[in-house]
Short mmCIF file of C-alpha atoms in Angstrom, two decimals:
data_model
loop_
_atom_site.label_atom_id
_atom_site.label_comp_id
_atom_site.label_asym_id
_atom_site.label_seq_id
_atom_site.Cartn_x
_atom_site.Cartn_y
_atom_site.Cartn_z
CA UNK A 1 -0.12 0.31 0.09
CA UNK A 2 3.01 2.13 0.40
CA UNK A 3 4.18 1.46 -2.77
CA UNK A 4 0.75 2.42 -4.39
CA UNK A 5 0.61 5.70 -2.32
CA UNK A 6 3.96 6.67 -3.51
CA UNK A 7 2.33 7.02 -6.77
CA UNK A 8 -0.33 9.43 -6.23
CA UNK A 9 2.17 12.09 -5.75
CA UNK A 10 3.08 12.10 -9.73
CA UNK A 11 0.63 14.07 -11.82
CA UNK A 12 -0.86 10.64 -13.15
CA UNK A 13 -1.70 9.31 -10.50
CA UNK A 14 -4.64 7.93 -11.94
CA UNK A 15 -3.71 6.16 -14.69
CA UNK A 16 -1.56 3.99 -11.24
CA UNK A 17 -4.02 3.91 -9.51
CA UNK A 18 -7.39 2.44 -10.74
CA UNK A 19 -10.95 1.18 -8.59
CA UNK A 20 -9.63 -1.73 -9.44
CA UNK A 21 -6.42 -1.75 -7.46
CA UNK A 22 -8.03 -0.16 -4.14
CA UNK A 23 -10.27 -2.78 -4.21
CA UNK A 24 -7.09 -5.54 -3.69
CA UNK A 25 -5.53 -3.13 -1.44
CA UNK A 26 -8.88 -2.99 0.94
CA UNK A 27 -9.24 -6.73 0.41
CA UNK A 28 -5.75 -7.05 2.12
CA UNK A 29 -6.05 -5.08 5.38
CA UNK A 30 -5.67 -6.93 8.48
CA UNK A 31 -3.86 -4.90 11.18
CA UNK A 32 -5.09 -2.28 12.53
CA UNK A 33 -2.03 -0.52 11.00
CA UNK A 34 -3.10 -1.59 7.37
CA UNK A 35 -6.84 0.00 7.86
CA UNK A 36 -5.04 3.36 8.99
CA UNK A 37 -2.81 3.32 5.97
CA UNK A 38 -5.92 2.43 3.74
CA UNK A 39 -7.16 5.97 5.74
CA UNK A 40 -3.92 7.97 4.58
CA UNK A 41 -4.47 6.73 0.91
CA UNK A 42 -8.28 6.87 0.24
CA UNK A 43 -7.07 10.24 1.52
CA UNK A 44 -5.03 10.85 -1.19
CA UNK A 45 -7.36 9.79 -3.56
CA UNK A 46 -9.49 12.18 -2.66
CA UNK A 47 -6.98 14.61 -3.77
CA UNK A 48 -6.35 13.20 -6.48
CA UNK A 49 -9.81 12.32 -7.89
CA UNK A 50 -8.91 8.73 -7.53
CA UNK A 51 -12.59 8.35 -5.91
CA UNK A 52 -13.45 4.95 -4.52
CA UNK A 53 -16.17 2.71 -5.35
CA UNK A 54 -18.73 1.84 -3.30
CA UNK A 55 -17.00 -1.06 -1.94
CA UNK A 56 -14.35 0.75 -1.03
CA UNK A 57 -15.65 2.90 1.49
CA UNK A 58 -17.76 0.30 2.74
CA UNK A 59 -14.79 -2.10 3.28
CA UNK A 60 -12.92 0.89 4.94
CA UNK A 61 -15.63 2.31 6.92
CA UNK A 62 -16.80 -1.42 8.28
CA UNK A 63 -13.47 -2.26 8.99
CA UNK A 64 -13.01 0.60 11.52
CA UNK A 65 -15.41 0.10 13.14
CA UNK A 66 -14.82 -3.83 13.55
CA UNK A 67 -11.29 -2.89 15.04
CA UNK A 68 -11.93 -0.57 17.48
CA UNK A 69 -10.84 2.28 14.97
CA UNK A 70 -14.10 4.82 14.58
CA UNK A 71 -12.38 7.27 15.20
CA UNK A 72 -9.92 6.67 12.26
CA UNK A 73 -13.22 6.64 9.87
CA UNK A 74 -14.31 9.80 11.55
CA UNK A 75 -10.82 11.41 10.45
CA UNK A 76 -11.52 10.36 7.15
CA UNK A 77 -15.01 11.64 6.57
CA UNK A 78 -13.60 14.88 8.36
CA UNK A 79 -10.77 15.08 6.41
CA UNK A 80 -11.91 14.41 2.25
CA UNK A 81 -12.62 17.10 0.34
CA UNK A 82 -14.79 15.62 -2.06
CA UNK A 83 -16.48 12.88 -0.07
CA UNK A 84 -20.09 14.81 -1.18
CA UNK A 85 -19.35 12.61 -4.72
CA UNK A 86 -18.59 9.61 -3.87
CA UNK A 87 -19.28 8.25 -0.56
CA UNK A 88 -22.77 5.69 -0.15
CA UNK A 89 -25.46 7.11 2.63
CA UNK A 90 -25.58 3.64 3.98
CA UNK A 91 -21.58 3.76 4.73
CA UNK A 92 -22.22 7.19 6.73
CA UNK A 93 -25.07 5.66 8.41
CA UNK A 94 -22.96 2.68 9.65
CA UNK A 95 -20.64 5.64 11.56
CA UNK A 96 -23.79 7.26 12.84
CA UNK A 97 -25.01 4.59 14.14
CA UNK A 98 -22.24 3.87 16.45
CA UNK A 99 -21.60 6.54 17.81
CA UNK A 100 -25.49 6.71 18.56
CA UNK A 101 -24.53 3.00 20.46
CA UNK A 102 -21.75 5.25 22.31
CA UNK A 103 -24.40 7.68 23.20
CA UNK A 104 -26.20 4.84 24.88
CA UNK A 105 -23.65 3.50 26.67
CA UNK A 106 -22.24 6.43 28.06
CA UNK A 107 -24.47 6.35 31.06
CA UNK A 108 -24.02 9.47 33.13
CA UNK A 109 -20.87 10.77 31.30
CA UNK A 110 -22.84 14.24 30.25
CA UNK A 111 -19.73 15.58 28.63
CA UNK A 112 -18.95 12.23 26.35
CA UNK A 113 -22.90 12.01 25.40
CA UNK A 114 -22.82 16.04 23.86
CA UNK A 115 -19.33 15.49 22.34
CA UNK A 116 -20.74 11.91 20.42
CA UNK A 117 -24.50 14.07 19.62
CA UNK A 118 -22.31 16.96 17.90
CA UNK A 119 -21.01 14.58 15.63
CA UNK A 120 -23.52 12.88 14.87
CA UNK A 121 -24.86 16.54 13.90
CA UNK A 122 -21.84 16.92 12.22
CA UNK A 123 -22.08 14.12 10.21
CA UNK A 124 -26.10 14.55 9.20
CA UNK A 125 -25.32 17.59 8.32
CA UNK A 126 -22.48 15.90 5.57
CA UNK A 127 -25.55 13.63 4.66
CA UNK A 128 -27.35 16.17 3.51
CA UNK A 129 -24.48 17.56 1.06
CA UNK A 130 -24.11 13.82 -0.80
CA UNK A 131 -24.66 14.25 -4.33
CA UNK A 132 -26.53 10.86 -4.48
CA UNK A 133 -30.36 10.95 -3.69
CA UNK A 134 -31.23 10.16 -0.01
CA UNK A 135 -31.60 6.54 0.33
CA UNK A 136 -34.14 5.50 2.98
CA UNK A 137 -31.20 4.18 5.10
CA UNK A 138 -30.92 7.89 5.26
CA UNK A 139 -34.39 9.09 5.93
CA UNK A 140 -34.83 6.49 8.13
CA UNK A 141 -31.76 7.25 10.89
CA UNK A 142 -32.86 10.73 10.83
CA UNK A 143 -36.66 9.63 11.91
CA UNK A 144 -34.79 7.55 14.87
CA UNK A 145 -32.16 10.42 15.94
CA UNK A 146 -35.35 12.94 15.79
CA UNK A 147 -37.43 10.84 17.82
CA UNK A 148 -34.75 9.47 20.40
CA UNK A 149 -33.94 13.19 20.84
CA UNK A 150 -38.01 13.67 21.73
CA UNK A 151 -38.59 15.82 18.66
CA UNK A 152 -41.61 13.80 17.56
CA UNK A 153 -42.18 17.27 15.27
CA UNK A 154 -39.47 16.99 13.20
CA UNK A 155 -39.63 13.19 12.94
CA UNK A 156 -43.09 13.53 11.11
CA UNK A 157 -41.36 16.67 9.22
CA UNK A 158 -38.54 14.46 7.86
CA UNK A 159 -41.00 11.68 7.15
CA UNK A 160 -42.82 13.59 4.84
CA UNK A 161 -39.85 14.69 2.98
CA UNK A 162 -39.04 11.08 2.70
CA UNK A 163 -42.81 10.70 1.17
CA UNK A 164 -42.28 13.28 -1.23
CA UNK A 165 -39.48 11.65 -2.57
CA UNK A 166 -41.15 8.28 -2.80
CA UNK A 167 -37.94 6.82 -0.54
CA UNK A 168 -40.02 5.82 2.46
CA UNK A 169 -41.61 2.31 2.69
CA UNK A 170 -43.92 0.11 5.49
CA UNK A 171 -41.09 -0.11 7.96
CA UNK A 172 -40.39 3.39 8.40
CA UNK A 173 -43.45 4.28 9.02
CA UNK A 174 -43.85 2.01 11.83
CA UNK A 175 -41.03 3.32 13.39
CA UNK A 176 -42.11 6.94 12.93
CA UNK A 177 -45.42 5.46 14.46
CA UNK A 178 -43.82 3.75 17.52
CA UNK A 179 -44.93 2.74 20.16
CA UNK A 180 -47.79 1.65 17.79
CA UNK A 181 -49.75 -0.59 20.55
CA UNK A 182 -50.36 2.58 22.81
CA UNK A 183 -53.49 4.69 22.14
CA UNK A 184 -52.36 7.99 22.84
CA UNK A 185 -52.37 10.72 19.93
CA UNK A 186 -53.63 7.40 17.67
CA UNK A 187 -55.68 9.76 15.91
CA UNK A 188 -52.89 11.98 14.35
CA UNK A 189 -51.03 8.78 13.91
CA UNK A 190 -53.76 7.02 11.65
CA UNK A 191 -53.68 10.17 9.91
CA UNK A 192 -50.15 10.97 9.25
CA UNK A 193 -49.94 7.14 8.34
CA UNK A 194 -52.17 7.44 5.88
CA UNK A 195 -51.07 10.16 4.00
CA UNK A 196 -47.33 8.79 4.30
CA UNK A 197 -48.54 5.95 2.19
CA UNK A 198 -50.53 7.95 0.25
CA UNK A 199 -48.01 10.46 -0.72
CA UNK A 200 -45.22 7.82 -0.77
CA UNK A 201 -46.92 5.04 -2.61
CA UNK A 202 -46.29 2.87 -0.06
CA UNK A 203 -47.25 -0.70 0.10
CA UNK A 204 -48.45 -1.57 3.41
CA UNK A 205 -47.09 -4.88 5.13
CA UNK A 206 -49.09 -6.85 8.39
CA UNK A 207 -48.03 -4.95 10.84
CA UNK A 208 -48.96 -1.60 9.81
CA UNK A 209 -51.81 -3.02 8.34
CA UNK A 210 -52.83 -4.40 11.60
CA UNK A 211 -51.98 -0.62 13.21
CA UNK A 212 -54.13 0.50 10.99
CA UNK A 213 -57.57 -1.87 11.07
CA UNK A 214 -56.40 -1.20 14.99
CA UNK A 215 -56.10 2.68 14.98
CA UNK A 216 -59.10 3.54 12.53
CA UNK A 217 -62.01 1.35 15.00
CA UNK A 218 -60.69 2.88 17.68
CA UNK A 219 -60.71 6.47 17.31
CA UNK A 220 -64.00 6.11 14.76
CA UNK A 221 -66.01 4.51 17.71
CA UNK A 222 -66.56 7.84 19.89
CA UNK A 223 -67.67 9.56 17.00
CA UNK A 224 -70.21 6.82 15.61
CA UNK A 225 -71.85 6.71 19.32
CA UNK A 226 -71.74 10.54 19.39
CA UNK A 227 -73.55 10.25 16.23
CA UNK A 228 -76.35 7.46 17.55
CA UNK A 229 -76.43 9.36 21.23
CA UNK A 230 -77.42 12.80 18.58
CA UNK A 231 -80.06 10.90 16.62
CA UNK A 232 -81.60 8.47 19.61
CA UNK A 233 -82.14 12.25 21.23
CA UNK A 234 -83.80 13.28 18.28
CA UNK A 235 -86.26 10.58 18.63
CA UNK A 236 -87.20 11.18 22.20
CA UNK A 237 -87.48 14.84 21.27
CA UNK A 238 -89.97 13.64 18.14
CA UNK A 239 -91.72 11.71 20.67
CA UNK A 240 -92.42 14.06 23.57
CA UNK A 241 -93.74 16.63 20.65
CA UNK A 242 -95.52 14.42 19.18
CA UNK A 243 -96.95 13.23 22.89
CA UNK A 244 -97.66 16.71 23.26
CA UNK A 245 -99.97 17.14 20.30
CA UNK A 246 -101.91 14.65 21.19
CA UNK A 247 -101.91 15.95 24.78
CA UNK A 248 -103.52 19.17 23.56
CA UNK A 249 -106.33 17.58 20.81
#
């Protein structure tokens, strides 16, 4: 890899370092040192506009996370100048989920939590700069992240954006509506689900269908009963009115 790295110092580097050579190098990474060397190599490639394939970036990110080198992946994401041109959203989401897990594991360490939350904000901002359309995986993370932070309104807004882009499915809608086995705000959840399904051309699954049937029944019952009560009341008034006429006669 060091030999390949030296080739990048000359103007014709792209002629020497192809995507195939990068893929060969990435498949032979084994140690932490080699992973860190690969980070340097990828940064050199970025500088020389030799953009790696989705496979190379995905393998590099996964190797970093598996080998306790999340910081190495983060440094790459921060330092690469043309990241938005070739970074797959799913690789970025893997790093984001790693830092979300670190927040959950931080217990009472508020300083660490704030640090990780700041990293998440930084990486989500990068997600919005990617030239490729934001995928379902990215939208799902943004929805879950907003809900984790207690911002349901933002989560719904993101889901509507996903629906506009036809980048939403039944699983994402269910994640947005969780918990789905509680009756609180069930009418609003029902309306949001129906809107997203219509706007996003979403095919329902069994779990979502069960929720929609239960929710529709739950919030329609009171209005139905209210309608019956009003009808009964009118019938009673009509009977009293007829009775009064009869007694007058």
